[in-house]
Tab-separated table of C-alpha atoms and ligand atoms in Angstrom:
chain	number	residue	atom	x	y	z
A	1	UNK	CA	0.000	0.000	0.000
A	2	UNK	CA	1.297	3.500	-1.033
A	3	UNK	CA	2.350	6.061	2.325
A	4	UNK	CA	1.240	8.990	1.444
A	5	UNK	CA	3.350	11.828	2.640
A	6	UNK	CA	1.728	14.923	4.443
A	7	UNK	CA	4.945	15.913	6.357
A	8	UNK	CA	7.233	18.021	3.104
A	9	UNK	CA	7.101	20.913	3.296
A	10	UNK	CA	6.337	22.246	-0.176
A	11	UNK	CA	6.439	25.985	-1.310
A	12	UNK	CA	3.875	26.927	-2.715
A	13	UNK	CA	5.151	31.267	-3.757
A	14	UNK	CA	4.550	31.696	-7.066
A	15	UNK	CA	1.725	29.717	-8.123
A	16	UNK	CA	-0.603	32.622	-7.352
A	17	UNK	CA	-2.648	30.596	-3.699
A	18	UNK	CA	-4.048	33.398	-2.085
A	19	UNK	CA	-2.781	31.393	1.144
A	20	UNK	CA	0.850	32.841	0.105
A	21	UNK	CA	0.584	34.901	-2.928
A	22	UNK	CA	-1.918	37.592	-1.761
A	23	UNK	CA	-0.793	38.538	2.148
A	24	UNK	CA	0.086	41.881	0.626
A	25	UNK	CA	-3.138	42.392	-0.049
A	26	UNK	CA	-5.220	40.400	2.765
A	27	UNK	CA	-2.967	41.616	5.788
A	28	UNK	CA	-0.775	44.533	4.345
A	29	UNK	CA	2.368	42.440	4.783
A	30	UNK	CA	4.204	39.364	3.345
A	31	UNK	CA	6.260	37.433	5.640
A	32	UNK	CA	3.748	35.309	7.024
A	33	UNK	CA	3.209	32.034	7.935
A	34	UNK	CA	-0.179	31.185	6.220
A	35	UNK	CA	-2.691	29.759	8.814
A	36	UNK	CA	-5.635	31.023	6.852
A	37	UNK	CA	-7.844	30.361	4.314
A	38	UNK	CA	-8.968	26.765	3.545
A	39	UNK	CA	-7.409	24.708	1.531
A	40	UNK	CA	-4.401	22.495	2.456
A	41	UNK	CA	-0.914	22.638	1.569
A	42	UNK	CA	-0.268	18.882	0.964
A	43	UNK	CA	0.396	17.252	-2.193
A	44	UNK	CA	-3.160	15.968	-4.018
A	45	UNK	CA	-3.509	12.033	-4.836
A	46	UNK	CA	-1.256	11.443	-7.355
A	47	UNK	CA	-3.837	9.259	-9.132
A	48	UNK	CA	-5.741	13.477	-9.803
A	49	UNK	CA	-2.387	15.078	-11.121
A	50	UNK	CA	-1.575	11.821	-12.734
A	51	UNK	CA	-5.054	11.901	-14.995
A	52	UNK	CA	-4.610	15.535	-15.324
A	53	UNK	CA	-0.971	14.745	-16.969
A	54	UNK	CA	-2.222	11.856	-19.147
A	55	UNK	CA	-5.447	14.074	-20.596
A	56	UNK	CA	-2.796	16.764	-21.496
A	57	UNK	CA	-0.737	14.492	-23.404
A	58	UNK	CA	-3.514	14.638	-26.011
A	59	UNK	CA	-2.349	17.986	-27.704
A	60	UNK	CA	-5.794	19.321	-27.837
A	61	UNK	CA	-8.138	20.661	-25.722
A	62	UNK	CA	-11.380	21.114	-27.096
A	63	UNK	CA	-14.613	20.871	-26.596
A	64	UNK	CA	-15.645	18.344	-23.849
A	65	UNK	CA	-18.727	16.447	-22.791
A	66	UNK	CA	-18.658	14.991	-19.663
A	67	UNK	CA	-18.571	11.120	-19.736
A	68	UNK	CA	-21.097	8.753	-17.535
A	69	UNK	CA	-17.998	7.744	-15.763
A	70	UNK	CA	-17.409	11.514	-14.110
A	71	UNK	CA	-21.247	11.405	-12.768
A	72	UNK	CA	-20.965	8.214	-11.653
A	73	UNK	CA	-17.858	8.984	-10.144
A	74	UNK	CA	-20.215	11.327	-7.670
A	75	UNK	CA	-23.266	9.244	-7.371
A	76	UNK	CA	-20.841	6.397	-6.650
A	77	UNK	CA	-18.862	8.202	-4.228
A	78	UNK	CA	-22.070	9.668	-2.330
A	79	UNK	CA	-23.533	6.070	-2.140
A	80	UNK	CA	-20.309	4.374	-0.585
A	81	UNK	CA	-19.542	7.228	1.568
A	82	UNK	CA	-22.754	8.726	2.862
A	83	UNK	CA	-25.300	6.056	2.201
A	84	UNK	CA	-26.509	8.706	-0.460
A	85	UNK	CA	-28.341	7.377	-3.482
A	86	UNK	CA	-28.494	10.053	-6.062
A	87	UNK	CA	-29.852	9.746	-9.327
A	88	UNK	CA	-28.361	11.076	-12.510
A	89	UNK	CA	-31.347	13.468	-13.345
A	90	UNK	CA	-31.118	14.763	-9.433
A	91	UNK	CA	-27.315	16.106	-10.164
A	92	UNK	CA	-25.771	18.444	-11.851
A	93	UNK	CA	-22.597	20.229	-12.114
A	94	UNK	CA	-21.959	23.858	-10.506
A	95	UNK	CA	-18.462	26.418	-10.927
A	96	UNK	CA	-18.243	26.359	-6.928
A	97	UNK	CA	-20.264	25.793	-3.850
A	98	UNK	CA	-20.521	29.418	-3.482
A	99	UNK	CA	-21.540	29.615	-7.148
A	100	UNK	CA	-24.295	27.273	-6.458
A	101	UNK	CA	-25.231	29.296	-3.197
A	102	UNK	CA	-25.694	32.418	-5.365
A	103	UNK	CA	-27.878	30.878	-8.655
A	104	UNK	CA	-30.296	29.077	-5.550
A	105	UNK	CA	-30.508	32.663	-3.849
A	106	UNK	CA	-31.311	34.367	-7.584
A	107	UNK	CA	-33.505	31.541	-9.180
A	108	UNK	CA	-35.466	31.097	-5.717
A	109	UNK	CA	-35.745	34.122	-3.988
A	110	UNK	CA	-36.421	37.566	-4.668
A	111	UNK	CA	-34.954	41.528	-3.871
A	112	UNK	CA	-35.953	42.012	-0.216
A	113	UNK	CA	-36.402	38.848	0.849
A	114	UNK	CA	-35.364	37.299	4.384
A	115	UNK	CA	-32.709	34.535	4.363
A	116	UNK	CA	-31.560	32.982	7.145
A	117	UNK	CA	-28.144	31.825	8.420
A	118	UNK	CA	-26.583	31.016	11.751
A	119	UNK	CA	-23.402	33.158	12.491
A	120	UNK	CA	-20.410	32.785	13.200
A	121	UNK	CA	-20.904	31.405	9.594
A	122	UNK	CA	-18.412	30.835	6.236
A	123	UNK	CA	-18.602	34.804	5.672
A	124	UNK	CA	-19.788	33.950	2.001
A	125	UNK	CA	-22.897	33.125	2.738
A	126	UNK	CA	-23.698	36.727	4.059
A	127	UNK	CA	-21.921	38.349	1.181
A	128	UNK	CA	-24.134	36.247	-1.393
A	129	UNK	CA	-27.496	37.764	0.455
A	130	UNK	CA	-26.429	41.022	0.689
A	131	UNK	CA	-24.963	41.305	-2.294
A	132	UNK	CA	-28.115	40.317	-4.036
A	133	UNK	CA	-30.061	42.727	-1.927
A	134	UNK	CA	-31.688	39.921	0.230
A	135	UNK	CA	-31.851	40.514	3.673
A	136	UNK	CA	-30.047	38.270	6.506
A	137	UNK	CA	-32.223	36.952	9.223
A	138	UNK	CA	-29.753	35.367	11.761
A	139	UNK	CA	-30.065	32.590	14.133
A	140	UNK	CA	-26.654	32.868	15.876
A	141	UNK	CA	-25.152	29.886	17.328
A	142	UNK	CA	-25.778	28.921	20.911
A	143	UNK	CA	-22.467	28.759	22.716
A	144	UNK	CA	-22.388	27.516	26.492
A	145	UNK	CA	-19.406	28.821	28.070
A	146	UNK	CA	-19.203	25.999	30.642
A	147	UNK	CA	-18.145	23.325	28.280
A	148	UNK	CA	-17.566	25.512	25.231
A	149	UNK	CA	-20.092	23.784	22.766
A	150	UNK	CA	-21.713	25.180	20.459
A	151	UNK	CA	-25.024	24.210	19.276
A	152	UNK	CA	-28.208	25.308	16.891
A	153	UNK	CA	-30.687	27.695	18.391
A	154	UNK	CA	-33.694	25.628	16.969
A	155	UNK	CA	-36.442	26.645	19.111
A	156	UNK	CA	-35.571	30.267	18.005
A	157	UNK	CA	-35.159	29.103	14.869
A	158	UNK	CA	-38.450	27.351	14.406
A	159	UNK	CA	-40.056	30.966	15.614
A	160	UNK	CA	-37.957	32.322	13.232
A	161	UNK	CA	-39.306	30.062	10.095
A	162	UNK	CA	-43.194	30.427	11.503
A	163	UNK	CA	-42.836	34.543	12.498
A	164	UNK	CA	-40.584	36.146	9.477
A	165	UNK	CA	-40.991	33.250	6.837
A	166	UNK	CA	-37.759	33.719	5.308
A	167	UNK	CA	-37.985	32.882	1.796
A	168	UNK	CA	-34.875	30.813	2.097
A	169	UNK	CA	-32.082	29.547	4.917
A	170	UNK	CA	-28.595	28.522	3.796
A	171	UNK	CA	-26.798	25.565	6.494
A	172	UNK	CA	-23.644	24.926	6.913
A	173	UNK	CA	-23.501	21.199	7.740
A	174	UNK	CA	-20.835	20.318	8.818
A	175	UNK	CA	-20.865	23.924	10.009
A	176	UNK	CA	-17.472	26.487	9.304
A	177	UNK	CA	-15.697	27.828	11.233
A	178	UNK	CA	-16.595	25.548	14.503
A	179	UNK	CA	-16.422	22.068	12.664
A	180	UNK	CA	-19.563	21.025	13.761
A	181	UNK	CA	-21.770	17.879	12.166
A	182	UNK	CA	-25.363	18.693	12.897
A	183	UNK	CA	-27.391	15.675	14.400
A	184	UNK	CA	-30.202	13.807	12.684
A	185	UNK	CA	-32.952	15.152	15.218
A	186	UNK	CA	-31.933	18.991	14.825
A	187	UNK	CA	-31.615	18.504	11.125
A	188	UNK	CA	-35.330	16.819	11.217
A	189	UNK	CA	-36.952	19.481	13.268
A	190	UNK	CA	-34.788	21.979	10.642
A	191	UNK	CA	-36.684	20.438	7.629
A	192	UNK	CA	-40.249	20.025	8.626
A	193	UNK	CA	-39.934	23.656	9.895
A	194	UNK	CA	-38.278	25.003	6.962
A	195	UNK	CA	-41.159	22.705	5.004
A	196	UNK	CA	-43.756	24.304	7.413
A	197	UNK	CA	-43.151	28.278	6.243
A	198	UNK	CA	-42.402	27.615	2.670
A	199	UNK	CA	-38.659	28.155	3.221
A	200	UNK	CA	-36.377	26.148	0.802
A	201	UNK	CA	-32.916	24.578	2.624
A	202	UNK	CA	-29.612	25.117	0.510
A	203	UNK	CA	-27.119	22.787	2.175
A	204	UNK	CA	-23.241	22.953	1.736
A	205	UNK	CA	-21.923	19.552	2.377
A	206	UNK	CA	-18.796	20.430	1.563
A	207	UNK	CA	-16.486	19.496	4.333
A	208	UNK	CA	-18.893	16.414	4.617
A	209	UNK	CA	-16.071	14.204	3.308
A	210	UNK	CA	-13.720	15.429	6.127
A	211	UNK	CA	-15.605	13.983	9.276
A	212	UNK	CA	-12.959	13.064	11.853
A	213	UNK	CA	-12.818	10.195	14.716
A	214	UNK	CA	-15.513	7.933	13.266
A	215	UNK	CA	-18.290	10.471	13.164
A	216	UNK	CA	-20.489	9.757	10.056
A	217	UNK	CA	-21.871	12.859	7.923
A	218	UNK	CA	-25.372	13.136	7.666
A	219	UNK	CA	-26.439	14.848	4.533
A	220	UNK	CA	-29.306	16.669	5.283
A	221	UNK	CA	-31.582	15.687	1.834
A	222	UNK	CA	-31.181	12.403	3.845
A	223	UNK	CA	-33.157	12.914	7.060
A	224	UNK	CA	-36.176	13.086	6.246
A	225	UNK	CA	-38.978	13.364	3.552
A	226	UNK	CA	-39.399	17.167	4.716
A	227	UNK	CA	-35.773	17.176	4.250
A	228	UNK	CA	-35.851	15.783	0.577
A	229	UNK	CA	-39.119	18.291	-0.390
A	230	UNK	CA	-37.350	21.583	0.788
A	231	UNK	CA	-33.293	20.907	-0.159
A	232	UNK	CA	-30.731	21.900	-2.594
A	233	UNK	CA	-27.200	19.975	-1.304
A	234	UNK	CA	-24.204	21.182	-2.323
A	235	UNK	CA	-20.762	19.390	-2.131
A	236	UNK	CA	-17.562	19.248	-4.085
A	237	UNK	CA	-14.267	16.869	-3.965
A	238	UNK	CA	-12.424	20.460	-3.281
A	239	UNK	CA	-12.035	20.707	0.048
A	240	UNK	CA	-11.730	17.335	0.612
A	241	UNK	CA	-8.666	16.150	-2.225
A	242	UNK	CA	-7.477	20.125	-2.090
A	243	UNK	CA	-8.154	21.120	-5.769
A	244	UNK	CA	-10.700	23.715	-5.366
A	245	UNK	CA	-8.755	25.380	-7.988
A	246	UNK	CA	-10.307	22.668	-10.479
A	247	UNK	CA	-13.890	24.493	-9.656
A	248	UNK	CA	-15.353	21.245	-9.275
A	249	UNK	CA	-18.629	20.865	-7.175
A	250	UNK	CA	-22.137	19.591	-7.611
A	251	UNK	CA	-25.430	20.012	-6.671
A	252	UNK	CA	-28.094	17.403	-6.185
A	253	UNK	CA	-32.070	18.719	-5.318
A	254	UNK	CA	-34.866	15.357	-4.786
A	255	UNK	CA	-38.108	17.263	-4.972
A	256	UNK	CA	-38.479	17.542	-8.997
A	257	UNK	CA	-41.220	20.585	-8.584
A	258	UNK	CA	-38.003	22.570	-6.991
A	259	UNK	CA	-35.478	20.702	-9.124
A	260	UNK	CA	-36.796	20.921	-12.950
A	261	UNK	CA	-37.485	24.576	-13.102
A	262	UNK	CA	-34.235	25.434	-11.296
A	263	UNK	CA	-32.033	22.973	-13.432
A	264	UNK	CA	-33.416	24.295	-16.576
A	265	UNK	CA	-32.885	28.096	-15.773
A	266	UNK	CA	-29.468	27.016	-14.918
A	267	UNK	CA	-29.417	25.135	-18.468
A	268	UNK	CA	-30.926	27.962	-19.965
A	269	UNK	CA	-27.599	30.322	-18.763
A	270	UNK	CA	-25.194	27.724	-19.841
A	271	UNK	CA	-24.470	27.476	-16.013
A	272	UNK	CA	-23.799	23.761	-15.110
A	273	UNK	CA	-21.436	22.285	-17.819
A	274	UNK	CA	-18.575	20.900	-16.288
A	275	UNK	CA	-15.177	22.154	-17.905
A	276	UNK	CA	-12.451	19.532	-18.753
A	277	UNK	CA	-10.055	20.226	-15.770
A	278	UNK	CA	-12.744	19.307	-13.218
A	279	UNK	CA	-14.316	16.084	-15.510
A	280	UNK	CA	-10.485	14.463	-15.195
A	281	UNK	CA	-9.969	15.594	-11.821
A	282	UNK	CA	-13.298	14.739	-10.266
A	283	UNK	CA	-13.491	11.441	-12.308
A	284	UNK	CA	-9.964	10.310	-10.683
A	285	UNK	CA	-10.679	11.449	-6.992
A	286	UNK	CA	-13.859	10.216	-6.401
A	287	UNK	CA	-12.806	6.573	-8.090
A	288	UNK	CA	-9.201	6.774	-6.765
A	289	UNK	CA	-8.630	9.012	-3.752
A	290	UNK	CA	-9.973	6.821	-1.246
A	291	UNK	CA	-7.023	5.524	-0.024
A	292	UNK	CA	-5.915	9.002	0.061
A	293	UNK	CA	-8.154	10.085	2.426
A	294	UNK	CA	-7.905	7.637	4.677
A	295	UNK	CA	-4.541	8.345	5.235
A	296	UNK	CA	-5.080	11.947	5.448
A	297	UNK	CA	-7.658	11.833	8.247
A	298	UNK	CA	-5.837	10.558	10.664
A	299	UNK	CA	-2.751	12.952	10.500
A	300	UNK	CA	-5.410	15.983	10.517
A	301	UNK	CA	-6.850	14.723	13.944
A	302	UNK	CA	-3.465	13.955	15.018
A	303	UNK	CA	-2.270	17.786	14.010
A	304	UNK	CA	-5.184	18.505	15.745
A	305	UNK	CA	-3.792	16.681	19.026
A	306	UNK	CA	-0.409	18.257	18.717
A	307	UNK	CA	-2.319	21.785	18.590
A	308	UNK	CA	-4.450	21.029	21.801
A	309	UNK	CA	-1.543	20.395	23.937
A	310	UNK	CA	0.592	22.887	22.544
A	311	UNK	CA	-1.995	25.780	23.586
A	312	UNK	CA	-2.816	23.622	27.054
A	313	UNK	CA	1.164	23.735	27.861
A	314	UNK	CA	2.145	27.065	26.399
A	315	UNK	CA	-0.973	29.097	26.004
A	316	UNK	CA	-3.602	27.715	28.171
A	317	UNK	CA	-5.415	30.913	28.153
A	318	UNK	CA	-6.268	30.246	24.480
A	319	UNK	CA	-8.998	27.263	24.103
A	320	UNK	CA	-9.211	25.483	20.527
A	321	UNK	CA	-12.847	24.625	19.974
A	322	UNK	CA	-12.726	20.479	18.751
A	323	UNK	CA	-14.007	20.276	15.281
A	324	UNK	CA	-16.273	17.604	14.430
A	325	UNK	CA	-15.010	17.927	10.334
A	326	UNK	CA	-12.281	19.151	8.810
A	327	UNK	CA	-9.696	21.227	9.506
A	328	UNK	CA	-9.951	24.292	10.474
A	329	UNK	CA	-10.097	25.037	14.280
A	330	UNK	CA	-11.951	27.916	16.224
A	331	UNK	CA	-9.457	29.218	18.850
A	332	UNK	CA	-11.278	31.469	21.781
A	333	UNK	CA	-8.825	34.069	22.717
A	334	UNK	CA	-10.946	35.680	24.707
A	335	UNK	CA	-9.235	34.999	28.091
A	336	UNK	CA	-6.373	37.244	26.543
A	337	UNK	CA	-8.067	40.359	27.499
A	338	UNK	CA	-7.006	42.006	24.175
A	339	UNK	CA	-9.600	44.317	21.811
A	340	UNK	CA	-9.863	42.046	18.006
A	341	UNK	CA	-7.537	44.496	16.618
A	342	UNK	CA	-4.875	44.321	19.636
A	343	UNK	CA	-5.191	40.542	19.181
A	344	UNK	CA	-4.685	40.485	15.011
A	345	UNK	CA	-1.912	42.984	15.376
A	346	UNK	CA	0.108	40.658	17.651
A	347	UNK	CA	-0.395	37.362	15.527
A	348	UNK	CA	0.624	39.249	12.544
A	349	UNK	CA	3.322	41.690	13.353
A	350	UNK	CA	4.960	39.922	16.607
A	351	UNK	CA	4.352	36.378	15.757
A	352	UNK	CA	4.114	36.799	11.952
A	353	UNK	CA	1.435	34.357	11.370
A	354	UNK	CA	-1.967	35.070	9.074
A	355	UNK	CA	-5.364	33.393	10.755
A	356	UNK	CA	-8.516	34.134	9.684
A	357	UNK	CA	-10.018	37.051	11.639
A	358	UNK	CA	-13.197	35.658	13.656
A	359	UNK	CA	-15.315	38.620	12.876
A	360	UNK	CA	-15.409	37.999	9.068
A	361	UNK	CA	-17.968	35.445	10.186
A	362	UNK	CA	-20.304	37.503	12.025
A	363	UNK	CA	-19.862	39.313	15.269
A	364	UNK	CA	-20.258	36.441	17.426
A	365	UNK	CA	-16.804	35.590	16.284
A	366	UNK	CA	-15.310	38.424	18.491
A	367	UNK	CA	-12.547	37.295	20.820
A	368	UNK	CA	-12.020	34.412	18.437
A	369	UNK	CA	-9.706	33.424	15.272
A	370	UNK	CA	-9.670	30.763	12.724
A	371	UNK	CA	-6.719	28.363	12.224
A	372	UNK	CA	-6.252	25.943	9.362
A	373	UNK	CA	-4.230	22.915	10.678
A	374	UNK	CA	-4.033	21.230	7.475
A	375	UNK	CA	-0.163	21.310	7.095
A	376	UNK	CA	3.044	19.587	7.658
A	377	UNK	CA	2.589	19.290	11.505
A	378	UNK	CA	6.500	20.332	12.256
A	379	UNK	CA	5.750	23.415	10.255
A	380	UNK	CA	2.887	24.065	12.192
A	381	UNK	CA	3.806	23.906	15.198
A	382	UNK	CA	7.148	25.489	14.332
A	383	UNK	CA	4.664	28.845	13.360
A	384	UNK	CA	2.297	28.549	16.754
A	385	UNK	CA	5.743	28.349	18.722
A	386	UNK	CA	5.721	32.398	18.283
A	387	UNK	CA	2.795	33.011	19.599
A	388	UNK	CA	3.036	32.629	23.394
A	389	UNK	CA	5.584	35.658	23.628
A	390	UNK	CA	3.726	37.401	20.952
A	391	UNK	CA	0.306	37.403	22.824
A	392	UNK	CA	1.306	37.104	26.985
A	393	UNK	CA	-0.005	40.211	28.454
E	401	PLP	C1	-18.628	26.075	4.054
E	401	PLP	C2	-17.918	26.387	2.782
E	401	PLP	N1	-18.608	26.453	1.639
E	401	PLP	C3	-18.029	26.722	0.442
E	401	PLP	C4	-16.658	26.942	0.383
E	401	PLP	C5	-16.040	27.284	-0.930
E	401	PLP	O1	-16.542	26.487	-1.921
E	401	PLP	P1	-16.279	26.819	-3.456
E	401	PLP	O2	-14.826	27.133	-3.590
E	401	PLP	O3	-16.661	25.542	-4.136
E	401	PLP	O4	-17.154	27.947	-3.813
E	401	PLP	C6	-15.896	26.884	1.557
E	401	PLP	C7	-14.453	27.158	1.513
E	401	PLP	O5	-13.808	27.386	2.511
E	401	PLP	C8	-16.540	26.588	2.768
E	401	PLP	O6	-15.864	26.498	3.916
């Protein structure tokens, strides 16, 4: 069996990332360590930049139509992973989860009307709303500062659906930044609400491949038949093989008096035809990453486990939030005493590292920052090593 190596370091300056190549312009300096936005910095499968190599043997690039084996690549992958069975006519292709976000919140809903979300959220989802001149009706996450858990509000978010109908709420699930998997029972009282007011569910799925110590994903389309009648599920192989530079995601809706109108206004644009890049590189991760994966797990939880006792020993007045998924972990900094500005100016000009900024997903996220693990772990822990003299009082 191949070993798949997670530890090189490899530099990635000069292939344009915005992880490396844009800290001018994200944090008004360069000579950071990147902790920030997500997407990994280890190698992909080989078996993805292998197909990608063999396809570009073939001197031309023309025209492509995607083959049965890339959509059964996804179907395939959704059954064996997630117990998912999606048929052809319920998927199509979309240019990004976000993209897909954004032609559900145009096709769907209208100028002025409510959509909910549940900060702190992926700061996207805000961006989408307002920038289409919806307006953002927010549940905000419950935290409880005993155990440091967070949790969905869902009795005030079943007043929510039956007082201001929003036309439309958009879950995270699992949910970024706090890597949390929502359970079946919230995600059923979620749906027959939703189903209740009138109030279509967009789901991003897309760290569902990235579940961590056994936990099982539960898509949401999956938990009920209010669940199937009000969704629009979004995943990708992106986050979870690292090529969201291939633009490579899907979208799968059940309920065909949602899915036929939507599906042939995104026809209609020429919005869901999948590009050559992310046919070849979809086709080969979903039927050959596996093994991949399961090697990659395990060395994100155990980065994890080497950044939970490095803040308990040397920091212990930060407290990393567990994720459930993926890898990106909420860090309360709270007990620091410093102002969100005192606190950003210290990671990035004393201890020269780039997080992401836990206000960009909603004010709850004051006090808080967002770290992406999902590097070589000496590096990483070679970068958090300047941070207890850079934020000590
Ligand atoms: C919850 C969530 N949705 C969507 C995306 C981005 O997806 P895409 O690049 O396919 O638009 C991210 C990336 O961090 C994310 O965390």
């Amino acid at each position: 069996m191949v070993k798949y190596d997670f530890d090189s370091v490899i530099d990635r300056r000069g292939t344009g990332a915005i992880k490396c190549d844009c800290l001018q312009e994200w944090f008004g300096c360069t000579d950071l360590t990147p902790l920030w936005i997500a997407d990994m910095d280890f190698a992909v499968c080989p078996d993805i930049t292998d197909a990608l190599r063999q396809r570009l043997d073939h001197p031309v690039l023309g025209y492509c139509s995607a083959p049965d084996s890339y959509w059964e690549s996804i179907t395939g992958w959704l059954r064996r992973r997630h117990a998912l069975d999606v048929k052809r006519e319920e998927l199509t292709f979309v240019a990004g989860v976000v993209a897909g976000i954004a032609f559900a919140v145009n096709y769907f809903s209208r100028e002025g009307d409510k959509i909910l979300i549940q900060p702190p959220v992926y700061h996207p989802f805000r961006q989408v709303i307002e920038g289409n001149k919806r307006q953002v009706l927010a549940n905000p996450l419950l935290r409880d500062e005993a155990t440091g858990h967070y949790s969905m509000n869902i009795d005030e978010l079943e007043r929510l659906m039956e007082e201001e109908r929003p036309r439309m709420m958009i879950l995270c699930n699992p949910h970024n930044p706090i890597g949390l998997q929502w359970d079946t029972e919230t995600l059923r009282r979620v749906a027959s609400a939703a189903r209740r007011a009138g109030c279509i569910v967009v789901s991003d799925e897309i760290h569902g491949d990235l579940m961590l110590y056994g936990r099982p994903h539960i898509p949401f389309a999956s938990v009920s038949d209010d669940a199937a009648a009000v969704s629009v599920s979004l995943g990708a192989p992106s986050k979870t093989f690292n090529i969201p530079g291939m633009c490579s995601s899907w979208m799968f809706v059940r309920n065909p008096q949602l899915r036929e109108p939507f599906f042939g206004w995104l026809e209609a644009n020429h919005f869901c035809e999948p590009p050559l890049g992310a046919i070849v590189a979809t086709d080969a991760a979903y039927h050959h990453g596996e093994e991949w994966l399961s090697q990659l797990i395990p060395y994100i939880e155990g980065n994890i486990a080497a950044v939970e006792e490095f803040f308990a020993r040397e920091l212990p007045q930060v407290h990393p939030v567990r994720p459930e998924a993926s890898f990106l972990v909420w860090l309360d900094c709270r007990a620091l005493g410093y102002t969100q500005q005192e606190l950003i100016d210290r990671l990035l000009h004393k201890a020269r590292v780039a997080l992401n900024d836990g206000t960009m997903f909603g004010q709850q996220g004051e006090g808080f920052m967002r770290l992406n693990v999902a590097m070589p772990r000496a590096a990483l822990l070679k970068a958090l090593s300047a941070l207890p003299a850079a934020l000590k009082q």
